[in-house]
């Protein structure tokens, strides 16, 4: 009997060992998820800081080519993170994913030159959320067997049906991010099995700031400049989440 208990204890000890390795691997994946989100944010920031220029009806050629855009993304990333997006310390996979994100951004900006440079047109609908969706889709075409990035939102806030949360995202949003006990800004990540595959999933909450409310704020139901009814959101409310999937 004692021997049997020992064997059980031994068995547990053996099982615990890979658990440790697993935890380390998770740290690497969390870093990777945060990197993917940080690059996406840098891209959105650049669309945002050029929004007045993009929507200026008095200027035709805005000089905002894919290359010019990437220079600004690099600067925005350095300003926010203190290091270059393609610094020397990246692993081969990190480099591949970051390069794919940056390439996707340059392509989307290049493909939208005609829209961006349309003379005599004010608001063009080339806003951070649309840019992010197009970039994430292009990123998926490039490296979707390794990683996916998506921006989603609580179901009642979703504007574009492509952004609708899947069951995992919906449950993290409702059970964690919208729970009164949740620490604001805290991300959630876990290993899950999806279609028989082990995948790492991470969801990073995003909150409305004052600048979001011209479109997502009050009065609820009033149509915003993009043609969507406003959500009636307030500063600090959960507005959405960046969803990262890493395939093993
Ligand atoms: C100029 C109006 C405008 C502003 C300002 C704006 N948004 Fe949006 N937002 C939109 C539109 C339009 C979409 C749908 C984009 C698409 O077609 O994918 C959207 C989509 C989103 C989504 C993706 C989910 C969905 O509903 O499709 C999130 C999350 C989001 N916005 C959050 C924010 C946050 C946070 C801010 C402020 C930092 C912000 N938005 C500022 C107009 C705006």
GROMACS .gro file of C-alpha atoms and ligand atoms in nm:
model
  291
    1UNK     CA    1   0.000   0.000   0.000
    2UNK     CA    2   0.278   0.239   0.095
    3UNK     CA    3   0.464   0.139  -0.217
    4UNK     CA    4   0.158   0.209  -0.427
    5UNK     CA    5   0.122   0.555  -0.279
    6UNK     CA    6   0.487   0.615  -0.353
    7UNK     CA    7   0.431   0.515  -0.712
    8UNK     CA    8   0.139   0.750  -0.737
    9UNK     CA    9   0.347   1.031  -0.588
   10UNK     CA   10   0.627   0.949  -0.831
   11UNK     CA   11   0.384   0.952  -1.121
   12UNK     CA   12   0.259   1.295  -1.020
   13UNK     CA   13   0.614   1.423  -0.988
   14UNK     CA   14   0.690   1.307  -1.341
   15UNK     CA   15   0.379   1.474  -1.472
   16UNK     CA   16   0.471   1.795  -1.294
   17UNK     CA   17   0.805   1.822  -1.475
   18UNK     CA   18   0.668   1.885  -1.824
   19UNK     CA   19   0.428   2.128  -1.657
   20UNK     CA   20   0.729   2.343  -1.572
   21UNK     CA   21   0.857   2.337  -1.928
   22UNK     CA   22   0.506   2.415  -2.044
   23UNK     CA   23   0.495   2.722  -1.822
   24UNK     CA   24   0.817   2.853  -1.976
   25UNK     CA   25   0.684   2.797  -2.323
   26UNK     CA   26   0.375   2.994  -2.224
   27UNK     CA   27   0.589   3.291  -2.120
   28UNK     CA   28   0.749   3.293  -2.465
   29UNK     CA   29   0.403   3.280  -2.623
   30UNK     CA   30   0.271   3.562  -2.405
   31UNK     CA   31   0.568   3.775  -2.515
   32UNK     CA   32   0.496   3.689  -2.876
   33UNK     CA   33   0.128   3.775  -2.834
   34UNK     CA   34   0.217   4.110  -2.677
   35UNK     CA   35   0.460   4.183  -2.962
   36UNK     CA   36   0.196   4.112  -3.228
   37UNK     CA   37  -0.048   4.340  -3.046
   38UNK     CA   38   0.216   4.614  -3.004
   39UNK     CA   39   0.300   4.618  -3.376
   40UNK     CA   40  -0.070   4.633  -3.464
   41UNK     CA   41  -0.117   4.921  -3.221
   42UNK     CA   42   0.178   5.110  -3.372
   43UNK     CA   43   0.014   5.076  -3.714
   44UNK     CA   44  -0.321   5.200  -3.588
   45UNK     CA   45  -0.148   5.493  -3.415
   46UNK     CA   46   0.004   5.599  -3.746
   47UNK     CA   47  -0.334   5.586  -3.922
   48UNK     CA   48  -0.476   5.788  -3.636
   49UNK     CA   49  -0.200   6.052  -3.638
   50UNK     CA   50  -0.244   6.091  -4.015
   51UNK     CA   51  -0.625   6.098  -4.001
   52UNK     CA   52  -0.656   6.474  -4.061
   53UNK     CA   53  -0.412   6.453  -4.352
   54UNK     CA   54  -0.591   6.150  -4.503
   55UNK     CA   55  -0.926   6.330  -4.477
   56UNK     CA   56  -0.800   6.666  -4.608
   57UNK     CA   57  -1.008   6.746  -4.919
   58UNK     CA   58  -0.759   7.017  -5.019
   59UNK     CA   59  -0.465   6.780  -5.074
   60UNK     CA   60  -0.444   6.520  -5.352
   61UNK     CA   61  -0.121   6.326  -5.314
   62UNK     CA   62  -0.069   6.278  -4.938
   63UNK     CA   63   0.282   6.136  -4.972
   64UNK     CA   64   0.174   5.846  -4.755
   65UNK     CA   65   0.312   5.549  -4.948
   66UNK     CA   66   0.353   5.207  -4.789
   67UNK     CA   67   0.723   5.283  -4.729
   68UNK     CA   68   0.656   5.624  -4.577
   69UNK     CA   69   0.391   5.464  -4.359
   70UNK     CA   70   0.632   5.194  -4.235
   71UNK     CA   71   0.889   5.455  -4.136
   72UNK     CA   72   0.627   5.612  -3.912
   73UNK     CA   73   0.523   5.272  -3.775
   74UNK     CA   74   0.884   5.203  -3.678
   75UNK     CA   75   0.904   5.542  -3.504
   76UNK     CA   76   0.571   5.483  -3.326
   77UNK     CA   77   0.682   5.136  -3.215
   78UNK     CA   78   1.014   5.269  -3.083
   79UNK     CA   79   0.833   5.552  -2.901
   80UNK     CA   80   0.597   5.306  -2.733
   81UNK     CA   81   0.834   5.015  -2.668
   82UNK     CA   82   1.185   5.158  -2.664
   83UNK     CA   83   1.319   4.908  -2.921
   84UNK     CA   84   1.305   4.865  -3.298
   85UNK     CA   85   1.031   4.631  -3.424
   86UNK     CA   86   1.290   4.424  -3.613
   87UNK     CA   87   1.571   4.448  -3.357
   88UNK     CA   88   1.863   4.204  -3.350
   89UNK     CA   89   1.737   3.997  -3.057
   90UNK     CA   90   1.436   3.840  -3.229
   91UNK     CA   91   1.405   3.468  -3.283
   92UNK     CA   92   1.357   3.353  -3.642
   93UNK     CA   93   0.984   3.307  -3.582
   94UNK     CA   94   0.942   3.648  -3.418
   95UNK     CA   95   1.120   3.807  -3.711
   96UNK     CA   96   0.902   3.622  -3.960
   97UNK     CA   97   0.579   3.724  -3.787
   98UNK     CA   98   0.682   4.087  -3.738
   99UNK     CA   99   0.799   4.113  -4.098
  100UNK     CA  100   0.467   3.967  -4.214
  101UNK     CA  101   0.276   4.227  -4.010
  102UNK     CA  102   0.485   4.514  -4.145
  103UNK     CA  103   0.459   4.384  -4.504
  104UNK     CA  104   0.082   4.354  -4.461
  105UNK     CA  105   0.063   4.717  -4.344
  106UNK     CA  106   0.269   4.849  -4.637
  107UNK     CA  107   0.058   4.647  -4.882
  108UNK     CA  108  -0.272   4.773  -4.741
  109UNK     CA  109  -0.154   5.134  -4.751
  110UNK     CA  110  -0.019   5.092  -5.106
  111UNK     CA  111  -0.341   4.929  -5.222
  112UNK     CA  112  -0.542   5.219  -5.083
  113UNK     CA  113  -0.340   5.499  -5.245
  114UNK     CA  114  -0.620   5.590  -5.483
  115UNK     CA  115  -0.865   5.631  -5.196
  116UNK     CA  116  -0.616   5.813  -4.971
  117UNK     CA  117  -0.518   6.051  -5.252
  118UNK     CA  118  -0.868   6.124  -5.384
  119UNK     CA  119  -0.886   6.501  -5.426
  120UNK     CA  120  -1.188   6.701  -5.306
  121UNK     CA  121  -1.302   6.421  -5.076
  122UNK     CA  122  -1.304   6.467  -4.698
  123UNK     CA  123  -1.375   6.166  -4.477
  124UNK     CA  124  -1.257   5.852  -4.659
  125UNK     CA  125  -1.334   5.576  -4.413
  126UNK     CA  126  -0.967   5.481  -4.395
  127UNK     CA  127  -0.971   5.469  -4.014
  128UNK     CA  128  -0.760   5.268  -3.765
  129UNK     CA  129  -1.024   4.993  -3.717
  130UNK     CA  130  -1.067   4.931  -4.091
  131UNK     CA  131  -0.691   4.942  -4.145
  132UNK     CA  132  -0.638   4.693  -3.859
  133UNK     CA  133  -0.896   4.451  -3.998
  134UNK     CA  134  -0.743   4.460  -4.348
  135UNK     CA  135  -0.391   4.418  -4.207
  136UNK     CA  136  -0.495   4.126  -3.985
  137UNK     CA  137  -0.663   3.954  -4.279
  138UNK     CA  138  -0.354   3.999  -4.494
  139UNK     CA  139  -0.133   3.877  -4.209
  140UNK     CA  140  -0.350   3.565  -4.189
  141UNK     CA  141  -0.300   3.503  -4.561
  142UNK     CA  142   0.076   3.522  -4.511
  143UNK     CA  143   0.135   3.328  -4.189
  144UNK     CA  144  -0.209   3.202  -4.082
  145UNK     CA  145  -0.070   2.852  -4.024
  146UNK     CA  146   0.160   2.996  -3.755
  147UNK     CA  147  -0.036   3.285  -3.605
  148UNK     CA  148  -0.358   3.484  -3.632
  149UNK     CA  149  -0.442   3.832  -3.509
  150UNK     CA  150  -0.798   3.962  -3.491
  151UNK     CA  151  -0.975   4.252  -3.328
  152UNK     CA  152  -1.304   4.153  -3.172
  153UNK     CA  153  -1.552   4.311  -2.932
  154UNK     CA  154  -1.834   4.229  -2.692
  155UNK     CA  155  -2.117   4.088  -2.911
  156UNK     CA  156  -2.348   4.388  -2.854
  157UNK     CA  157  -2.078   4.630  -2.977
  158UNK     CA  158  -1.968   4.450  -3.292
  159UNK     CA  159  -1.997   4.661  -3.607
  160UNK     CA  160  -1.833   4.440  -3.866
  161UNK     CA  161  -1.961   4.082  -3.857
  162UNK     CA  162  -1.610   3.960  -3.932
  163UNK     CA  163  -1.515   4.090  -3.588
  164UNK     CA  164  -1.776   3.880  -3.406
  165UNK     CA  165  -1.623   3.692  -3.113
  166UNK     CA  166  -1.595   3.315  -3.144
  167UNK     CA  167  -1.715   3.109  -2.844
  168UNK     CA  168  -1.375   3.123  -2.668
  169UNK     CA  169  -1.344   3.500  -2.718
  170UNK     CA  170  -1.706   3.558  -2.612
  171UNK     CA  171  -1.658   3.363  -2.291
  172UNK     CA  172  -1.333   3.540  -2.197
  173UNK     CA  173  -1.503   3.876  -2.262
  174UNK     CA  174  -1.814   3.799  -2.059
  175UNK     CA  175  -1.663   3.591  -1.779
  176UNK     CA  176  -1.334   3.776  -1.730
  177UNK     CA  177  -1.312   4.120  -1.891
  178UNK     CA  178  -1.668   4.224  -1.803
  179UNK     CA  179  -1.653   4.077  -1.454
  180UNK     CA  180  -1.642   4.349  -1.186
  181UNK     CA  181  -1.344   4.171  -1.024
  182UNK     CA  182  -1.130   4.187  -1.338
  183UNK     CA  183  -0.825   4.413  -1.312
  184UNK     CA  184  -0.853   4.663  -1.598
  185UNK     CA  185  -0.601   4.610  -1.877
  186UNK     CA  186  -0.514   4.256  -1.773
  187UNK     CA  187  -0.492   4.009  -2.064
  188UNK     CA  188  -0.603   3.646  -2.055
  189UNK     CA  189  -0.419   3.358  -2.217
  190UNK     CA  190  -0.445   2.981  -2.215
  191UNK     CA  191  -0.362   2.666  -2.406
  192UNK     CA  192  -0.669   2.520  -2.571
  193UNK     CA  193  -0.743   2.237  -2.811
  194UNK     CA  194  -0.896   2.358  -3.133
  195UNK     CA  195  -0.985   2.125  -3.422
  196UNK     CA  196  -0.772   1.859  -3.253
  197UNK     CA  197  -0.471   2.093  -3.240
  198UNK     CA  198  -0.304   2.245  -2.935
  199UNK     CA  199  -0.313   2.622  -2.973
  200UNK     CA  200  -0.217   2.915  -2.757
  201UNK     CA  201  -0.482   3.183  -2.733
  202UNK     CA  202  -0.457   3.529  -2.584
  203UNK     CA  203  -0.708   3.809  -2.551
  204UNK     CA  204  -0.601   4.164  -2.467
  205UNK     CA  205  -0.877   4.406  -2.360
  206UNK     CA  206  -0.907   4.751  -2.516
  207UNK     CA  207  -1.099   5.038  -2.362
  208UNK     CA  208  -1.258   5.349  -2.511
  209UNK     CA  209  -1.061   5.669  -2.472
  210UNK     CA  210  -1.216   6.012  -2.531
  211UNK     CA  211  -1.114   6.006  -2.899
  212UNK     CA  212  -1.318   5.690  -2.964
  213UNK     CA  213  -1.643   5.844  -2.847
  214UNK     CA  214  -1.707   6.062  -3.152
  215UNK     CA  215  -1.803   5.729  -3.313
  216UNK     CA  216  -1.866   5.486  -3.026
  217UNK     CA  217  -2.006   5.725  -2.764
  218UNK     CA  218  -2.331   5.907  -2.688
  219UNK     CA  219  -2.598   5.959  -2.794
  220UNK     CA  220  -2.654   5.589  -2.847
  221UNK     CA  221  -2.810   5.517  -3.186
  222UNK     CA  222  -2.708   5.845  -3.348
  223UNK     CA  223  -2.531   5.775  -3.676
  224UNK     CA  224  -2.158   5.856  -3.671
  225UNK     CA  225  -1.940   5.985  -3.955
  226UNK     CA  226  -1.884   5.627  -4.078
  227UNK     CA  227  -2.259   5.557  -4.107
  228UNK     CA  228  -2.284   5.326  -3.803
  229UNK     CA  229  -2.509   5.394  -3.504
  230UNK     CA  230  -2.308   5.496  -3.199
  231UNK     CA  231  -2.288   5.243  -2.916
  232UNK     CA  232  -2.336   5.490  -2.630
  233UNK     CA  233  -1.996   5.400  -2.485
  234UNK     CA  234  -1.809   5.595  -2.219
  235UNK     CA  235  -1.444   5.659  -2.154
  236UNK     CA  236  -1.291   5.353  -1.988
  237UNK     CA  237  -1.560   5.109  -2.104
  238UNK     CA  238  -1.443   4.785  -2.261
  239UNK     CA  239  -1.459   4.857  -2.634
  240UNK     CA  240  -1.301   4.544  -2.777
  241UNK     CA  241  -1.008   4.307  -2.757
  242UNK     CA  242  -0.708   4.202  -2.961
  243UNK     CA  243  -0.721   3.827  -3.008
  244UNK     CA  244  -0.401   3.634  -3.077
  245UNK     CA  245  -0.375   3.268  -3.174
  246UNK     CA  246  -0.041   3.087  -3.197
  247UNK     CA  247  -0.036   2.739  -3.348
  248UNK     CA  248   0.223   2.501  -3.207
  249LIG     C1  249  -1.430   5.760  -3.708
  249LIG     C2  250  -1.512   5.673  -3.625
  249LIG     C3  251  -1.444   5.578  -3.530
  249LIG     C4  252  -1.358   5.610  -3.428
  249LIG     C5  253  -1.307   5.747  -3.387
  249LIG     C6  254  -1.327   5.484  -3.363
  249LIG     N1  255  -1.391   5.381  -3.425
  249LIG    FE1  256  -1.391   5.188  -3.368
  249LIG     N2  257  -1.485   5.137  -3.540
  249LIG     C7  258  -1.538   5.225  -3.630
  249LIG     C8  259  -1.587   5.152  -3.746
  249LIG     C9  260  -1.650   5.210  -3.869
  249LIG    C10  261  -1.563   5.015  -3.720
  249LIG    C11  262  -1.593   4.897  -3.813
  249LIG    C12  263  -1.465   4.874  -3.891
  249LIG    C13  264  -1.471   4.760  -3.990
  249LIG     O1  265  -1.540   4.773  -4.091
  249LIG     O2  266  -1.406   4.659  -3.965
  249LIG    C14  267  -1.499   5.011  -3.590
  249LIG    C15  268  -1.460   4.893  -3.529
  249LIG    C16  269  -1.406   4.887  -3.403
  249LIG    C17  270  -1.370   4.764  -3.336
  249LIG    C18  271  -1.375   4.623  -3.396
  249LIG    C19  272  -1.502   4.551  -3.370
  249LIG    C20  273  -1.615   4.593  -3.458
  249LIG     O3  274  -1.706   4.653  -3.402
  249LIG     O4  275  -1.617   4.567  -3.579
  249LIG    C21  276  -1.322   4.799  -3.214
  249LIG    C22  277  -1.274   4.706  -3.103
  249LIG    C23  278  -1.324   4.943  -3.206
  249LIG     N3  279  -1.376   4.994  -3.322
  249LIG    C24  280  -1.280   5.016  -3.099
  249LIG    C25  281  -1.247   5.150  -3.107
  249LIG    C26  282  -1.166   5.220  -3.011
  249LIG    C27  283  -1.109   5.157  -2.883
  249LIG    C28  284  -1.151   5.347  -3.056
  249LIG    C29  285  -1.069   5.459  -2.998
  249LIG    C30  286  -0.928   5.431  -2.977
  249LIG    C31  287  -1.226   5.356  -3.181
  249LIG     N4  288  -1.282   5.235  -3.207
  249LIG    C32  289  -1.240   5.472  -3.256
  249LIG    C33  290  -1.540   5.361  -3.616
  249LIG    C34  291  -1.463   5.434  -3.529
   0.00000   0.00000   0.00000
